[in-house]
Amino acid sequence: MTDSVRQALAGIVGETAVLTKPGDCWPYGYDNSRRHALPHAVVFATTHDQVKQIVQLCYDQRINLIARGKGTGTTGATVPDRGGIVLSLERMDRIIEIDPANRIARVEPGVTNLALQQALEPHGFFWPPDPTSAAVCTIGGNLAYNSAGPRAVKYNTPRENTLGLRAVIGTGEEIRTGVITTKGVVGYDLTRLLIGSEGTLAIITEAVLKLTPLPEAKATVQATYEDMHAAARAVSAIMAQPITPCALEFMDGAAIAMVRSYSDLDLPDNVGALLMIEVDGPAHGLTESTASVIQAARVEGIVAIKTAENAAEVEKLWLTRKALSPALRNIAPKKINEDVVVPVSRIPDLISGLEALSQTFDIQIVNFGHAGNGNIHVNLLTDPNDRDMMQRAHQCLEQTFDLVLKLGGTLSGEHGVGLEKRDFVDREIEPTTLHLMNAIRKQFDPHGILNPGKALPEGGDTA
Amino acid sequence: MTDSVRQALAGIVGETAVLTKPGDCWPYGYDNSRRHALPHAVVFATTHDQVKQIVQLCYDQRINLIARGKGTGTTGATVPDRGGIVLSLERMDRIIEIDPANRIARVEPGVTNLALQQALEPHGFFWPPDPTSAAVCTIGGNLAYNSAGPRAVKYNTPRENTLGLRAVIGTGEEIRTGVITTKGVVGYDLTRLLIGSEGTLAIITEAVLKLTPLPEAKATVQATYEDMHAAARAVSAIMAQPITPCALEFMDGAAIAMVRSYSDLDLPDNVGALLMIEVDGPAHGLTESTASVIQAARVEGIVAIKTAENAAEVEKLWLTRKALSPALRNIAPKKINEDVVVPVSRIPDLISGLEALSQTFDIQIVNFGHAGNGNIHVNLLTDPNDRDMMQRAHQCLEQTFDLVLKLGGTLSGEHGVGLEKRDFVDREIEPTTLHLMNAIRKQFDPHGILNPGKALPEGGDTA
């Protein structure tokens, strides 16, 4: 970081919005993957024009530029492992417009998911994506990874809930993608191309989000099963009937056992799998809709079904699921947390396969996640001080990925690729398609300054 | 068309699947825009591998290749105005797989929309896009134009209802985009990039479609208003409450007057606008959901609300709307039928503006369409033998487009660009963005053989 670059940055955003001291820059070098690399500088932009000028400077000087929200990503996608400038967008946090008549909101990338939901609620709307980190994570980050969450089973992901974007590409030029209406087919769809591209194509400075009316009422159901195969049959049955739940979460036997060992669980001993089901919609008819889902959930191997009658009971039913993450963190602070997806009907095959891999490699595996989307968080419990175990875990992980792909799945549902999965992408995507993605990347970012080395495998752009 | 190319084509698909006589090729030279150009040859492919070999041949020989479904498009996008080969995909009409447990269908591009819906119905599912031409048009065509229809107000467009594609790019190489699951964020989203690209980036040979459970029940309501402003207030009120109708169609006063002059309408004289509203969902609660929509529809200026009690009454309520197209065809066989979109709240401004333009240019304008999406079919009634009128109509059209863009809208909701709107695209999309689209196009189609001159304006690729 030369003095002249530092001065140029200060000229754009002001002295106080540029950090260059290692101690100041340090907290902007990590994300939730626990990877860390020290950036040469951190810059805080507050306007689209500042972002434009910063990218122009980096383009001219060929400096790496890594866009960052609040750093809650889990794949190292915002870790500046090749140095460069971290562009923090957390201060671009204005909700520019909420327009209920047109069911849209226009926001800057630094708005947190929670702040947006709170602003929308009085208008009777919400924005469907709801990652676990919603209280902290930014809309820009949600768009960068196409992060969804439990509600996606009914309400889909950011790609289906975003209408248009304003962004700055790697040359420092502004583009506008999409529309502000719910239909539009003029030009190519660059909106969805940018969503999920992890800051490698452009830096989003404004997004027009499609809003959904808040449902009037919600019912919460907990269903327990003898084993994961029974639970998986229930998931398929639920997804084959007309009422789509707004959450269809599961925990496998290992996950239940884990919670059981850490807290006093109100579950019979023979429970080997658990589903949390939520059904929302108009108050009228909700009882019948829920009954229809419950009927589908009553497959062979069911242990019990409990329906919450009030808010306290809702909380009680979610207790087991919510006790899981702290329990996992206690037992294995450095667990490998994967985010694979398989077709819903293949969940039993995935779980059986994981059981076998767990035995082969002597690695404890705990599974939970968004069953309605087939999106399974596979957790390999590891001890980073045990080198032999870590080696086995990585072999186990490789075979997990192969299993997922064999079942017709994908390596990431909502966490993205970043650094963590970059070297596995070519197992999922064929060379011609990958080559095309790299060729597209070059059109957006000819100097290769936007988050280099992330999202796509190395070397793909040499073809 | 040299003999050697003809022979090479026959070698790929067989003698009987290649047409070169002008009389045989003639019917494959038009679409519903009434434009026509004679192709040098028509080739019928039945497999992915045949498509691949055909594209490879055209790539090597630099021959234009225009993919075509059933020719129901309205923008000239499949008209081979620069010569070349029309690749008819109508014989690639296999439904490869219907998988209710995973809510997906895998189809070839030549399957008609209707054939797919009929095949899905016994499984309790449907694919939401429902263009008016559903009985004839192909899924490949629906994907090429991102064609939707009335149901899009609740169930969205092909982009939100397609998970993955297999396709052949302009080099003859195969790509696979997307996933077969409802979540996935590995690599860039090329699926949505191809959808709506009108055969200019790749030729889709297989699509994995996301299915939706058939609703249990549907209610049909007709609401009439004194004028379009009252109807537009109702549309905004309906879209601001939690129940999203599955159809929210409108006709303006001119459209009603037109039907009135051709048939015996059961509507009071003071009706100046009409809404057709459908609400679907579980049978339990449908009455209450419909009541909530009706309550929103009761704005100042309402004339009457009628709810159908049985199938015969449903048909009767739709009669006015369905009498419109034949009436229009009678009065103005060469009407200019546009497909603009504005934010729902700006519909009154659009209608007022169109009234003014109609007077200024002395052109009768009739409006109807998908009010819930702000997608208005603006019909300019013209006589092609009246040269002065046609000139006025084209000026009127240009100002209509400017008005739409001023209101934050887009020039096409579901008909696409093709040749008809190509030269207006740069009014909507800024130069940098357009340049990027052309640069992306070149990565898919380096020799510029895939449907050249369509979808994007001329000259954009010189930058």
Short mmCIF file of C-alpha atoms in Angstrom, two decimals, chain B residues 16 36 51 60 64 77 83 107 166 192 252 254 364 366-367 373 382-383 385 387 441 457 460:
data_model
loop_
_atom_site.label_atom_id
_atom_site.label_comp_id
_atom_site.label_asym_id
_atom_site.label_seq_id
_atom_site.Cartn_x
_atom_site.Cartn_y
_atom_site.Cartn_z
CA THR B 16 -36.33 -36.55 -44.32
CA HIS B 36 -41.51 -13.47 -42.61
CA VAL B 51 -28.26 -30.38 -31.94
CA ASP B 60 -17.32 -24.33 -38.69
CA ASN B 64 -26.64 -18.52 -39.02
CA ALA B 77 -37.31 -13.54 -32.74
CA GLY B 83 -30.94 -16.17 -43.80
CA VAL B 107 -38.28 -32.13 -20.43
CA ARG B 166 -28.60 -28.57 -20.63
CA ARG B 192 -31.42 -17.44 -15.72
CA ASP B 252 -59.87 -0.53 -19.77
CA ALA B 254 -61.85 1.28 -24.66
CA GLN B 364 -57.35 4.33 -31.04
CA VAL B 366 -57.14 -0.43 -26.26
CA ASN B 367 -55.52 -1.68 -23.05
CA ASN B 373 -47.73 -7.46 -12.48
CA THR B 382 -54.09 0.60 -37.12
CA ASP B 383 -54.80 0.07 -40.78
CA ASN B 385 -53.02 0.49 -45.88
CA ARG B 387 -49.62 5.12 -44.56
CA ARG B 441 -22.87 -12.93 -25.89
CA PRO B 457 -29.47 -3.64 -30.63
CA GLY B 460 -23.52 -2.80 -29.55
#
